[in-house]
mmCIF file of C-alpha atoms and ligand atoms in Angstrom:
data_model
loop_
_atom_site.group_PDB
_atom_site.id
_atom_site.type_symbol
_atom_site.label_atom_id
_atom_site.label_comp_id
_atom_site.label_asym_id
_atom_site.label_seq_id
_atom_site.Cartn_x
_atom_site.Cartn_y
_atom_site.Cartn_z
ATOM 1 C CA MET H 1 0.301 -0.014 0.076
ATOM 2 C CA LYS H 2 0.971 3.658 -0.885
ATOM 3 C CA LYS H 3 2.195 5.660 2.405
ATOM 4 C CA ILE H 4 -0.984 7.438 3.521
ATOM 5 C CA ASN H 5 -0.434 11.046 3.751
ATOM 6 C CA MET H 6 -2.671 13.957 5.046
ATOM 7 C CA VAL H 7 -2.217 15.451 1.356
ATOM 8 C CA ASP H 8 -0.412 13.842 -1.387
ATOM 9 C CA LEU H 9 0.866 16.634 -3.607
ATOM 10 C CA LYS H 10 3.675 14.342 -5.272
ATOM 11 C CA SER H 11 1.127 12.084 -6.906
ATOM 12 C CA GLN H 12 -1.380 14.417 -7.837
ATOM 13 C CA TYR H 13 1.954 16.174 -9.685
ATOM 14 C CA GLU H 14 3.497 12.926 -11.282
ATOM 15 C CA LYS H 15 -0.026 12.967 -13.224
ATOM 16 C CA ILE H 16 0.234 16.888 -14.837
ATOM 17 C CA LYS H 17 3.999 16.646 -14.698
ATOM 18 C CA SER H 18 5.175 17.112 -18.049
ATOM 19 C CA GLN H 19 2.435 19.913 -18.815
ATOM 20 C CA ILE H 20 3.732 21.842 -15.147
ATOM 21 C CA ASP H 21 6.919 21.293 -16.441
ATOM 22 C CA GLU H 22 6.388 23.144 -19.779
ATOM 23 C CA ARG H 23 4.586 26.017 -18.909
ATOM 24 C CA VAL H 24 7.195 26.545 -15.804
ATOM 25 C CA LEU H 25 10.107 26.286 -17.861
ATOM 26 C CA ASN H 26 8.438 28.810 -20.465
ATOM 27 C CA VAL H 27 8.185 31.286 -17.836
ATOM 28 C CA ILE H 28 11.676 31.183 -16.852
ATOM 29 C CA GLU H 29 12.855 31.065 -20.568
ATOM 30 C CA SER H 30 10.427 34.160 -20.980
ATOM 31 C CA THR H 31 11.751 36.007 -17.958
ATOM 32 C CA ALA H 32 8.104 37.476 -17.552
ATOM 33 C CA PHE H 33 8.695 36.676 -13.820
ATOM 34 C CA ILE H 34 6.345 39.548 -12.450
ATOM 35 C CA ASN H 35 2.736 40.105 -14.118
ATOM 36 C CA GLY H 36 3.588 38.112 -17.033
ATOM 37 C CA PRO H 37 1.006 36.718 -19.582
ATOM 38 C CA GLU H 38 0.587 33.484 -17.252
ATOM 39 C CA VAL H 39 -0.675 35.553 -14.372
ATOM 40 C CA GLN H 40 -3.264 37.726 -17.171
ATOM 41 C CA ASN H 41 -4.180 34.191 -18.739
ATOM 42 C CA PHE H 42 -4.855 32.493 -15.358
ATOM 43 C CA GLN H 43 -7.183 35.549 -13.952
ATOM 44 C CA LYS H 44 -9.238 35.068 -16.878
ATOM 45 C CA GLU H 45 -9.578 30.884 -16.705
ATOM 46 C CA LEU H 46 -11.073 31.263 -13.297
ATOM 47 C CA ALA H 47 -13.308 34.093 -14.106
ATOM 48 C CA ASP H 48 -14.926 31.945 -16.764
ATOM 49 C CA TYR H 49 -14.711 29.060 -14.072
ATOM 50 C CA LEU H 50 -16.389 30.613 -11.411
ATOM 51 C CA GLY H 51 -18.472 33.044 -13.292
ATOM 52 C CA VAL H 52 -17.506 36.501 -12.290
ATOM 53 C CA LYS H 53 -16.195 39.787 -14.088
ATOM 54 C CA HIS H 54 -13.076 39.965 -12.550
ATOM 55 C CA VAL H 55 -10.370 38.122 -10.655
ATOM 56 C CA ILE H 56 -6.999 39.643 -9.085
ATOM 57 C CA GLY H 57 -4.310 37.813 -7.947
ATOM 58 C CA CYS H 58 -2.344 38.206 -5.122
ATOM 59 C CA ALA H 59 0.407 36.722 -2.846
ATOM 60 C CA ASN H 60 -1.842 34.670 -0.258
ATOM 61 C CA GLY H 61 -4.939 34.058 0.966
ATOM 62 C CA THR H 62 -4.653 36.093 4.326
ATOM 63 C CA ASP H 63 -3.421 38.984 2.017
ATOM 64 C CA ALA H 64 -6.605 38.586 -0.064
ATOM 65 C CA LEU H 65 -8.581 38.996 2.818
ATOM 66 C CA GLN H 66 -6.473 41.928 4.245
ATOM 67 C CA VAL H 67 -6.549 43.782 0.358
ATOM 68 C CA ALA H 68 -10.591 43.165 0.100
ATOM 69 C CA MET H 69 -11.292 44.822 3.523
ATOM 70 C CA MET H 70 -8.833 47.690 2.338
ATOM 71 C CA ALA H 71 -10.516 48.012 -0.820
ATOM 72 C CA LEU H 72 -14.198 48.156 0.735
ATOM 73 C CA GLY H 73 -12.773 51.289 2.797
ATOM 74 C CA LEU H 74 -13.132 49.680 6.072
ATOM 75 C CA LYS H 75 -11.875 51.957 8.580
ATOM 76 C CA PRO H 76 -10.941 51.598 11.761
ATOM 77 C CA GLY H 77 -13.670 51.055 15.120
ATOM 78 C CA ASP H 78 -15.565 49.346 11.956
ATOM 79 C CA GLU H 79 -17.251 46.278 13.071
ATOM 80 C CA VAL H 80 -16.824 42.496 11.685
ATOM 81 C CA ILE H 81 -18.621 39.795 12.005
ATOM 82 C CA SER H 82 -17.208 35.985 11.200
ATOM 83 C CA VAL H 83 -16.886 33.163 12.936
ATOM 84 C CA SER H 84 -14.393 31.950 15.652
ATOM 85 C CA PHE H 85 -14.550 28.266 14.383
ATOM 86 C CA THR H 86 -11.882 28.908 11.733
ATOM 87 C CA PHE H 87 -8.151 29.770 10.540
ATOM 88 C CA VAL H 88 -7.371 32.500 12.333
ATOM 89 C CA ALA H 89 -5.673 34.230 9.190
ATOM 90 C CA THR H 90 -9.251 35.740 8.632
ATOM 91 C CA VAL H 91 -9.882 37.383 12.153
ATOM 92 C CA GLU H 92 -6.368 38.122 11.775
ATOM 93 C CA VAL H 93 -6.083 40.898 8.909
ATOM 94 C CA ILE H 94 -9.473 42.078 10.539
ATOM 95 C CA ALA H 95 -7.371 42.941 14.004
ATOM 96 C CA LEU H 96 -4.663 44.080 11.684
ATOM 97 C CA LEU H 97 -6.330 46.766 10.252
ATOM 98 C CA GLY H 98 -7.503 48.144 13.279
ATOM 99 C CA LEU H 99 -11.052 47.145 12.872
ATOM 100 C CA LYS H 100 -13.159 45.092 15.501
ATOM 101 C CA PRO H 101 -13.808 41.283 15.060
ATOM 102 C CA VAL H 102 -17.159 40.233 16.142
ATOM 103 C CA PHE H 103 -17.843 36.711 16.502
ATOM 104 C CA VAL H 104 -20.559 34.654 15.593
ATOM 105 C CA ASP H 105 -21.328 31.033 16.565
ATOM 106 C CA VAL H 106 -21.230 28.230 13.761
ATOM 107 C CA GLU H 107 -24.320 25.788 13.030
ATOM 108 C CA GLU H 108 -23.701 22.174 14.710
ATOM 109 C CA GLY H 109 -23.935 20.329 11.522
ATOM 110 C CA THR H 110 -22.413 22.476 8.565
ATOM 111 C CA PHE H 111 -19.732 23.691 11.026
ATOM 112 C CA ASN H 112 -20.701 27.335 9.232
ATOM 113 C CA MET H 113 -22.059 30.616 10.509
ATOM 114 C CA ASP H 114 -25.181 30.502 12.215
ATOM 115 C CA VAL H 115 -27.439 32.667 10.148
ATOM 116 C CA ALA H 116 -30.257 32.558 13.401
ATOM 117 C CA LYS H 117 -27.529 34.239 15.307
ATOM 118 C CA LEU H 118 -26.164 37.062 13.072
ATOM 119 C CA GLU H 119 -28.545 39.662 13.056
ATOM 120 C CA GLU H 120 -28.488 40.055 17.102
ATOM 121 C CA LEU H 121 -24.807 41.360 16.618
ATOM 122 C CA ILE H 122 -25.181 43.829 14.646
ATOM 123 C CA THR H 123 -24.625 47.457 15.558
ATOM 124 C CA PRO H 124 -24.257 51.463 13.570
ATOM 125 C CA LYS H 125 -20.576 50.239 13.510
ATOM 126 C CA THR H 126 -20.823 46.706 11.779
ATOM 127 C CA LYS H 127 -19.376 47.215 8.240
ATOM 128 C CA ALA H 128 -19.315 43.620 6.999
ATOM 129 C CA ILE H 129 -19.849 39.923 7.260
ATOM 130 C CA ILE H 130 -17.224 37.679 6.744
ATOM 131 C CA PRO H 131 -18.906 33.831 6.233
ATOM 132 C CA VAL H 132 -15.986 31.120 6.019
ATOM 133 C CA HIS H 133 -17.196 28.561 3.659
ATOM 134 C CA LEU H 134 -15.448 25.554 6.149
ATOM 135 C CA PHE H 135 -14.341 22.846 5.011
ATOM 136 C CA GLY H 136 -15.488 22.970 1.551
ATOM 137 C CA GLN H 137 -19.032 23.879 1.633
ATOM 138 C CA CYS H 138 -20.916 27.135 1.623
ATOM 139 C CA ALA H 139 -22.362 28.809 4.634
ATOM 140 C CA ASN H 140 -26.037 29.899 4.051
ATOM 141 C CA MET H 141 -25.396 32.535 1.878
ATOM 142 C CA GLU H 142 -28.839 33.397 0.740
ATOM 143 C CA ALA H 143 -29.707 34.407 4.122
ATOM 144 C CA ILE H 144 -26.559 36.341 4.743
ATOM 145 C CA MET H 145 -27.177 38.058 1.569
ATOM 146 C CA ASN H 146 -30.498 38.920 2.726
ATOM 147 C CA ILE H 147 -29.268 40.197 6.346
ATOM 148 C CA ALA H 148 -26.610 42.208 4.386
ATOM 149 C CA LYS H 149 -28.450 44.023 1.991
ATOM 150 C CA LYS H 150 -31.465 44.911 4.624
ATOM 151 C CA HIS H 151 -28.359 46.684 7.304
ATOM 152 C CA ASN H 152 -26.078 47.468 3.792
ATOM 153 C CA LEU H 153 -23.185 45.479 4.750
ATOM 154 C CA TYR H 154 -20.683 44.537 2.841
ATOM 155 C CA VAL H 155 -20.255 40.212 2.166
ATOM 156 C CA ILE H 156 -16.255 39.192 2.475
ATOM 157 C CA GLU H 157 -17.028 35.295 1.273
ATOM 158 C CA ASP H 158 -14.069 33.433 3.078
ATOM 159 C CA ASN H 159 -13.894 30.925 -0.296
ATOM 160 C CA CYS H 160 -9.574 29.614 0.960
ATOM 161 C CA GLN H 161 -11.583 26.221 1.230
ATOM 162 C CA ALA H 162 -14.174 26.034 -0.871
ATOM 163 C CA ILE H 163 -13.271 26.701 -4.657
ATOM 164 C CA GLY H 164 -15.142 24.935 -7.149
ATOM 165 C CA SER H 165 -18.389 24.833 -4.633
ATOM 166 C CA THR H 166 -21.532 26.390 -5.275
ATOM 167 C CA PHE H 167 -24.634 27.529 -3.685
ATOM 168 C CA LYS H 168 -28.223 27.175 -4.760
ATOM 169 C CA PHE H 169 -30.740 29.581 -4.202
ATOM 170 C CA SER H 170 -34.632 28.976 -3.191
ATOM 171 C CA ASN H 171 -35.429 30.506 -6.527
ATOM 172 C CA GLY H 172 -33.353 28.309 -8.334
ATOM 173 C CA ASP H 173 -30.048 30.024 -8.950
ATOM 174 C CA VAL H 174 -26.426 28.367 -9.066
ATOM 175 C CA LYS H 175 -23.850 30.322 -8.147
ATOM 176 C CA LYS H 176 -20.128 29.458 -7.496
ATOM 177 C CA ALA H 177 -18.796 29.761 -3.665
ATOM 178 C CA GLY H 178 -17.096 33.362 -3.608
ATOM 179 C CA SER H 179 -18.786 35.212 -6.672
ATOM 180 C CA ILE H 180 -21.938 36.053 -4.492
ATOM 181 C CA GLY H 181 -20.760 37.814 -1.909
ATOM 182 C CA HIS H 182 -19.209 41.651 -2.786
ATOM 183 C CA VAL H 183 -15.827 40.090 -2.737
ATOM 184 C CA GLY H 184 -14.931 36.522 -2.480
ATOM 185 C CA CYS H 185 -11.244 35.412 -1.664
ATOM 186 C CA THR H 186 -9.277 32.757 -2.081
ATOM 187 C CA SER H 187 -6.056 31.055 -1.184
ATOM 188 C CA PHE H 188 -3.744 28.730 -3.712
ATOM 189 C CA PHE H 189 -1.448 27.075 -0.493
ATOM 190 C CA PRO H 190 -0.654 23.676 -1.945
ATOM 191 C CA SER H 191 -3.043 22.284 0.299
ATOM 192 C CA LYS H 192 -6.213 23.823 -1.046
ATOM 193 C CA ASN H 193 -8.700 22.616 -3.477
ATOM 194 C CA LEU H 194 -6.821 24.253 -5.960
ATOM 195 C CA GLY H 195 -2.856 24.768 -4.897
ATOM 196 C CA CYS H 196 -0.138 26.178 -6.673
ATOM 197 C CA TYR H 197 3.650 25.152 -5.624
ATOM 198 C CA GLY H 198 4.330 28.008 -3.037
ATOM 199 C CA ASP H 199 1.872 30.781 -1.725
ATOM 200 C CA GLY H 200 -0.629 32.119 -4.069
ATOM 201 C CA GLY H 201 -4.340 33.772 -3.777
ATOM 202 C CA ALA H 202 -6.719 35.948 -5.266
ATOM 203 C CA ILE H 203 -9.609 38.191 -5.179
ATOM 204 C CA PHE H 204 -13.038 38.203 -7.040
ATOM 205 C CA THR H 205 -15.655 40.456 -7.217
ATOM 206 C CA ASN H 206 -18.322 41.691 -9.824
ATOM 207 C CA ASP H 207 -18.049 45.069 -9.416
ATOM 208 C CA ASP H 208 -15.445 47.446 -11.527
ATOM 209 C CA GLU H 209 -15.042 50.305 -9.255
ATOM 210 C CA VAL H 210 -14.082 47.405 -6.728
ATOM 211 C CA ALA H 211 -12.206 45.394 -8.739
ATOM 212 C CA ASN H 212 -10.272 48.890 -9.568
ATOM 213 C CA ARG H 213 -9.299 49.746 -6.246
ATOM 214 C CA VAL H 214 -8.032 46.448 -5.316
ATOM 215 C CA ARG H 215 -6.025 46.245 -8.303
ATOM 216 C CA SER H 216 -4.504 49.284 -6.838
ATOM 217 C CA VAL H 217 -4.515 48.273 -3.391
ATOM 218 C CA VAL H 218 -2.459 45.254 -4.210
ATOM 219 C CA ASN H 219 0.035 47.410 -6.034
ATOM 220 C CA HIS H 220 1.144 49.984 -3.289
ATOM 221 C CA GLY H 221 -2.225 52.118 -4.185
ATOM 222 C CA MET H 222 -1.063 53.098 -7.266
ATOM 223 C CA THR H 223 -3.425 53.728 -9.966
ATOM 224 C CA VAL H 224 -1.063 55.652 -12.556
ATOM 225 C CA ARG H 225 2.745 54.833 -11.817
ATOM 226 C CA TYR H 226 4.398 56.310 -9.227
ATOM 227 C CA TYR H 227 1.221 58.365 -8.099
ATOM 228 C CA HIS H 228 -0.304 56.785 -4.924
ATOM 229 C CA ASP H 229 -3.711 57.826 -4.123
ATOM 230 C CA HIS H 230 -4.185 55.403 -1.027
ATOM 231 C CA ILE H 231 -1.639 53.534 1.334
ATOM 232 C CA GLY H 232 -1.735 50.050 -0.621
ATOM 233 C CA VAL H 233 0.688 46.758 0.098
ATOM 234 C CA ASN H 234 2.871 44.712 -2.661
ATOM 235 C CA SER H 235 1.000 41.395 -3.208
ATOM 236 C CA ARG H 236 1.360 39.733 -6.238
ATOM 237 C CA LEU H 237 0.617 36.179 -7.681
ATOM 238 C CA ASP H 238 3.717 35.156 -8.958
ATOM 239 C CA SER H 239 3.906 34.240 -13.224
ATOM 240 C CA ILE H 240 5.174 30.723 -12.322
ATOM 241 C CA GLN H 241 2.652 30.107 -9.688
ATOM 242 C CA ALA H 242 0.174 31.098 -12.265
ATOM 243 C CA ALA H 243 1.109 28.377 -14.787
ATOM 244 C CA ILE H 244 0.656 26.011 -12.361
ATOM 245 C CA LEU H 245 -2.309 27.336 -11.711
ATOM 246 C CA SER H 246 -3.615 27.656 -15.025
ATOM 247 C CA VAL H 247 -2.726 23.676 -15.538
ATOM 248 C CA LYS H 248 -4.521 22.534 -12.232
ATOM 249 C CA LEU H 249 -7.964 24.776 -12.901
ATOM 250 C CA LYS H 250 -7.999 22.244 -15.446
ATOM 251 C CA GLU H 251 -8.386 19.327 -13.627
ATOM 252 C CA LEU H 252 -10.075 21.259 -10.382
ATOM 253 C CA ASP H 253 -13.933 19.764 -10.920
ATOM 254 C CA ASN H 254 -11.874 16.049 -11.817
ATOM 255 C CA TYR H 255 -10.228 16.754 -8.251
ATOM 256 C CA ILE H 256 -13.545 18.236 -6.621
ATOM 257 C CA LYS H 257 -15.307 14.499 -7.598
ATOM 258 C CA ALA H 258 -12.159 12.535 -6.075
ATOM 259 C CA ARG H 259 -12.642 13.650 -2.973
ATOM 260 C CA GLN H 260 -16.464 13.144 -2.969
ATOM 261 C CA ILE H 261 -15.810 9.868 -3.774
ATOM 262 C CA ALA H 262 -13.450 9.214 -1.066
ATOM 263 C CA ALA H 263 -15.910 11.407 1.262
ATOM 264 C CA ASP H 264 -18.862 9.162 0.132
ATOM 265 C CA PHE H 265 -16.670 6.149 1.073
ATOM 266 C CA TYR H 266 -15.937 7.220 4.400
ATOM 267 C CA ASP H 267 -19.591 8.098 5.297
ATOM 268 C CA LYS H 268 -20.535 4.580 4.009
ATOM 269 C CA ALA H 269 -17.860 3.266 6.063
ATOM 270 C CA PHE H 270 -18.932 5.152 9.161
ATOM 271 C CA GLU H 271 -22.594 5.408 8.825
ATOM 272 C CA ASN H 272 -23.677 2.549 11.715
ATOM 273 C CA ILE H 273 -20.902 3.845 14.195
ATOM 274 C CA GLU H 274 -23.054 5.829 16.179
ATOM 275 C CA GLN H 275 -20.017 7.361 18.362
ATOM 276 C CA LEU H 276 -19.131 8.972 14.766
ATOM 277 C CA GLU H 277 -21.175 11.489 13.251
ATOM 278 C CA THR H 278 -20.385 11.934 9.424
ATOM 279 C CA PRO H 279 -20.165 15.404 8.198
ATOM 280 C CA ALA H 280 -23.814 17.001 7.491
ATOM 281 C CA ARG H 281 -24.156 18.195 3.844
ATOM 282 C CA TYR H 282 -25.813 21.040 3.191
ATOM 283 C CA SER H 283 -28.616 20.204 0.675
ATOM 284 C CA GLN H 284 -28.224 23.891 -0.889
ATOM 285 C CA SER H 285 -24.408 23.729 -1.119
ATOM 286 C CA ASN H 286 -22.423 20.885 -2.940
ATOM 287 C CA HIS H 287 -19.663 19.801 -0.357
ATOM 288 C CA VAL H 288 -15.900 19.714 -2.311
ATOM 289 C CA PHE H 289 -14.325 18.304 0.661
ATOM 290 C CA HIS H 290 -11.295 20.368 1.741
ATOM 291 C CA GLN H 291 -11.336 18.437 4.903
ATOM 292 C CA TYR H 292 -13.260 15.025 5.682
ATOM 293 C CA THR H 293 -14.003 16.243 9.530
ATOM 294 C CA LEU H 294 -16.280 14.220 11.683
ATOM 295 C CA LYS H 295 -17.706 14.782 14.785
ATOM 296 C CA LEU H 296 -16.490 12.177 18.367
ATOM 297 C CA LYS H 297 -18.810 11.121 20.722
ATOM 298 C CA ASN H 298 -17.796 9.710 23.718
ATOM 299 C CA VAL H 299 -14.426 8.853 22.105
ATOM 300 C CA ASN H 300 -11.202 8.896 23.539
ATOM 301 C CA ARG H 301 -9.714 11.889 20.732
ATOM 302 C CA ALA H 302 -6.108 11.998 21.649
ATOM 303 C CA LYS H 303 -6.199 8.325 21.603
ATOM 304 C CA LEU H 304 -7.640 7.439 18.414
ATOM 305 C CA ILE H 305 -5.258 9.718 16.801
ATOM 306 C CA GLU H 306 -2.711 7.838 18.728
ATOM 307 C CA TYR H 307 -3.676 4.726 17.519
ATOM 308 C CA LEU H 308 -3.729 5.753 14.113
ATOM 309 C CA ASN H 309 -0.562 7.515 13.584
ATOM 310 C CA SER H 310 0.910 4.071 15.287
ATOM 311 C CA LYS H 311 -0.836 2.351 12.130
ATOM 312 C CA GLU H 312 1.004 5.194 9.583
ATOM 313 C CA ILE H 313 -2.618 6.757 9.645
ATOM 314 C CA PRO H 314 -1.756 10.527 10.061
ATOM 315 C CA ALA H 315 -5.522 12.545 11.455
ATOM 316 C CA MET H 316 -5.709 16.196 12.660
ATOM 317 C CA ILE H 317 -7.807 18.455 14.847
ATOM 318 C CA TYR H 318 -8.830 21.362 12.464
ATOM 319 C CA TYR H 319 -9.229 23.409 15.277
ATOM 320 C CA PRO H 320 -8.159 22.498 18.388
ATOM 321 C CA VAL H 321 -8.877 26.425 20.203
ATOM 322 C CA PRO H 322 -11.514 28.941 19.007
ATOM 323 C CA LEU H 323 -10.413 31.932 17.988
ATOM 324 C CA HIS H 324 -12.397 33.727 20.654
ATOM 325 C CA LEU H 325 -10.391 31.906 23.730
ATOM 326 C CA GLN H 326 -6.943 32.207 21.646
ATOM 327 C CA LYS H 327 -4.640 34.815 24.189
ATOM 328 C CA ALA H 328 -4.758 37.404 21.167
ATOM 329 C CA TYR H 329 -7.932 37.896 20.305
ATOM 330 C CA VAL H 330 -9.794 37.757 23.936
ATOM 331 C CA GLU H 331 -9.467 41.287 24.710
ATOM 332 C CA PHE H 332 -12.011 41.973 21.407
ATOM 333 C CA GLY H 333 -14.894 41.276 22.884
ATOM 334 C CA ASN H 334 -14.005 40.254 26.641
ATOM 335 C CA TYR H 335 -14.748 36.708 25.519
ATOM 336 C CA LYS H 336 -14.752 33.708 27.765
ATOM 337 C CA LYS H 337 -15.296 30.382 27.748
ATOM 338 C CA GLY H 338 -19.306 29.501 26.894
ATOM 339 C CA ASP H 339 -19.841 32.537 24.963
ATOM 340 C CA PHE H 340 -20.221 30.411 21.805
ATOM 341 C CA PRO H 341 -20.683 26.562 23.006
ATOM 342 C CA ILE H 342 -21.088 25.054 19.527
ATOM 343 C CA THR H 343 -17.792 26.440 18.678
ATOM 344 C CA GLU H 344 -16.135 25.283 22.118
ATOM 345 C CA GLU H 345 -17.920 22.060 21.681
ATOM 346 C CA LEU H 346 -17.094 21.447 17.750
ATOM 347 C CA CYS H 347 -12.900 22.433 19.114
ATOM 348 C CA ASP H 348 -13.158 19.458 21.463
ATOM 349 C CA GLN H 349 -14.798 16.855 19.274
ATOM 350 C CA VAL H 350 -13.773 17.177 15.725
ATOM 351 C CA PHE H 351 -11.204 15.133 14.152
ATOM 352 C CA SER H 352 -9.957 15.216 10.514
ATOM 353 C CA LEU H 353 -9.119 12.080 8.270
ATOM 354 C CA PRO H 354 -6.556 12.049 4.988
ATOM 355 C CA MET H 355 -8.526 14.241 2.437
ATOM 356 C CA HIS H 356 -6.895 14.199 -1.056
ATOM 357 C CA THR H 357 -6.959 13.549 -4.686
ATOM 358 C CA GLU H 358 -5.044 10.504 -4.918
ATOM 359 C CA LEU H 359 -6.645 8.318 -1.919
ATOM 360 C CA ASP H 360 -7.432 5.009 -3.388
ATOM 361 C CA GLU H 361 -9.828 2.258 -2.109
ATOM 362 C CA GLU H 362 -7.111 0.121 -0.790
ATOM 363 C CA GLN H 363 -5.816 2.932 1.440
ATOM 364 C CA LEU H 364 -9.429 3.922 2.566
ATOM 365 C CA LYS H 365 -10.543 0.586 3.416
ATOM 366 C CA TYR H 366 -7.374 0.708 5.823
ATOM 367 C CA ILE H 367 -8.145 3.851 7.424
ATOM 368 C CA THR H 368 -11.690 3.221 7.755
ATOM 369 C CA THR H 369 -10.987 -0.351 9.318
ATOM 370 C CA ALA H 370 -8.256 1.018 11.617
ATOM 371 C CA VAL H 371 -10.981 4.062 12.856
ATOM 372 C CA VAL H 372 -13.405 1.294 13.604
ATOM 373 C CA GLU H 373 -11.571 -1.406 15.057
ATOM 374 C CA PHE H 374 -10.636 1.816 17.780
ATOM 375 C CA ILE H 375 -13.947 2.478 18.405
ATOM 376 C CA LYS H 376 -15.180 -1.171 19.358
ATOM 377 C CA GLY H 377 -12.397 -1.854 20.881
ATOM 378 C CA ILE H 378 -11.158 -4.775 18.889
HETATM 379 C C1 PLP W 401 -5.878 28.584 4.079
HETATM 380 C C2 PLP W 401 -6.681 29.730 4.693
HETATM 381 C C3 PLP W 401 -6.480 31.327 4.631
HETATM 382 C C4 PLP W 401 -5.382 31.979 4.574
HETATM 383 O O1 PLP W 401 -4.867 31.520 3.152
HETATM 384 P P1 PLP W 401 -3.196 31.949 2.865
HETATM 385 O O2 PLP W 401 -2.790 31.523 1.597
HETATM 386 O O3 PLP W 401 -2.422 30.339 3.865
HETATM 387 O O4 PLP W 401 -2.791 32.977 3.786
HETATM 388 C C5 PLP W 401 -7.654 31.711 5.263
HETATM 389 N N1 PLP W 401 -8.805 31.298 5.511
HETATM 390 C C6 PLP W 401 -8.931 30.108 5.637
HETATM 391 C C7 PLP W 401 -10.785 29.639 6.142
HETATM 392 C C8 PLP W 401 -8.182 29.403 5.238
HETATM 393 O O5 PLP W 401 -8.152 28.012 5.222
#
């Protein structure tokens, strides 16, 4: 059996090696390393794939979120609502810009923003909502957009984990994750569903004015060369990474299918195990399984992970500590234990199994057998 990894980028690369190598070498030969034709080309391809008007590359997903907030003109003291059950980047850039992060709890089944608890948090200072499409499944974008419209708020989608996922509105409209809010942000970190071979990110929008503003912010606040209208940053997607992404974008739907097949296998293997709660699939969004994350009921999580590791099966906890209880973020709302019960419960119960495009049936059988064996005490 092939060695099991959380993510297997090597086997994936081997299948597209000749195309990748050729495109990368072409960039090197051309020396168009910064903002070259490959960047323009990929931005257009991704815009077509997502069905958005503008895609602007940047250096990583964290920058994408920061740039989005800068481009929308958010000012120190403004409040931004997001979740506590996520990767730190979302909230980190809110705080870095002098904005105030306001947390909302998540839904027990989907792990996404609980829209029923959203409206009560809105104050005259609230300017934006940042839903995170966690683990590959869209938050309830219909409800979020309705609330945002009613209160005149921006919606910035953190789409770092859900590129390629779709959301179906009650009127039948289907849109790609990241194309629904005012701005969408993604990361091309190697292990993401569309990953490059280093760091990369992108910002998407249908709004021409916001797009122009984003283009200026990522380029030192410059519209005309050496004239700086506002404070910006330096955040670029390298041409070499764009070339790699262009090859991989063509595979993205196949990659998603492979992840879903692996997820179906896990679901089926665990369906009758009452100590394991398999990930809820929201009927309005197709789940692209950036992670396969289960909830454990009355199982010693540390021991289970130790057991799996002893059989050379990696397993991870995304995420062990909620952001509202992290040292760096408690001060923002004088948050304390008990403030977000679902988030806190999930941090204690979740665990993630290997999930990537190259898992084969032999590996999946080996993993699921080991998990079930541990739980049944075999
Ligand atoms: C990966 C990730 C980010 C940050 O992306 P980087 O490219 O690592 O900066 C932000 N938000 C979420 C939800 C992520 O998963």
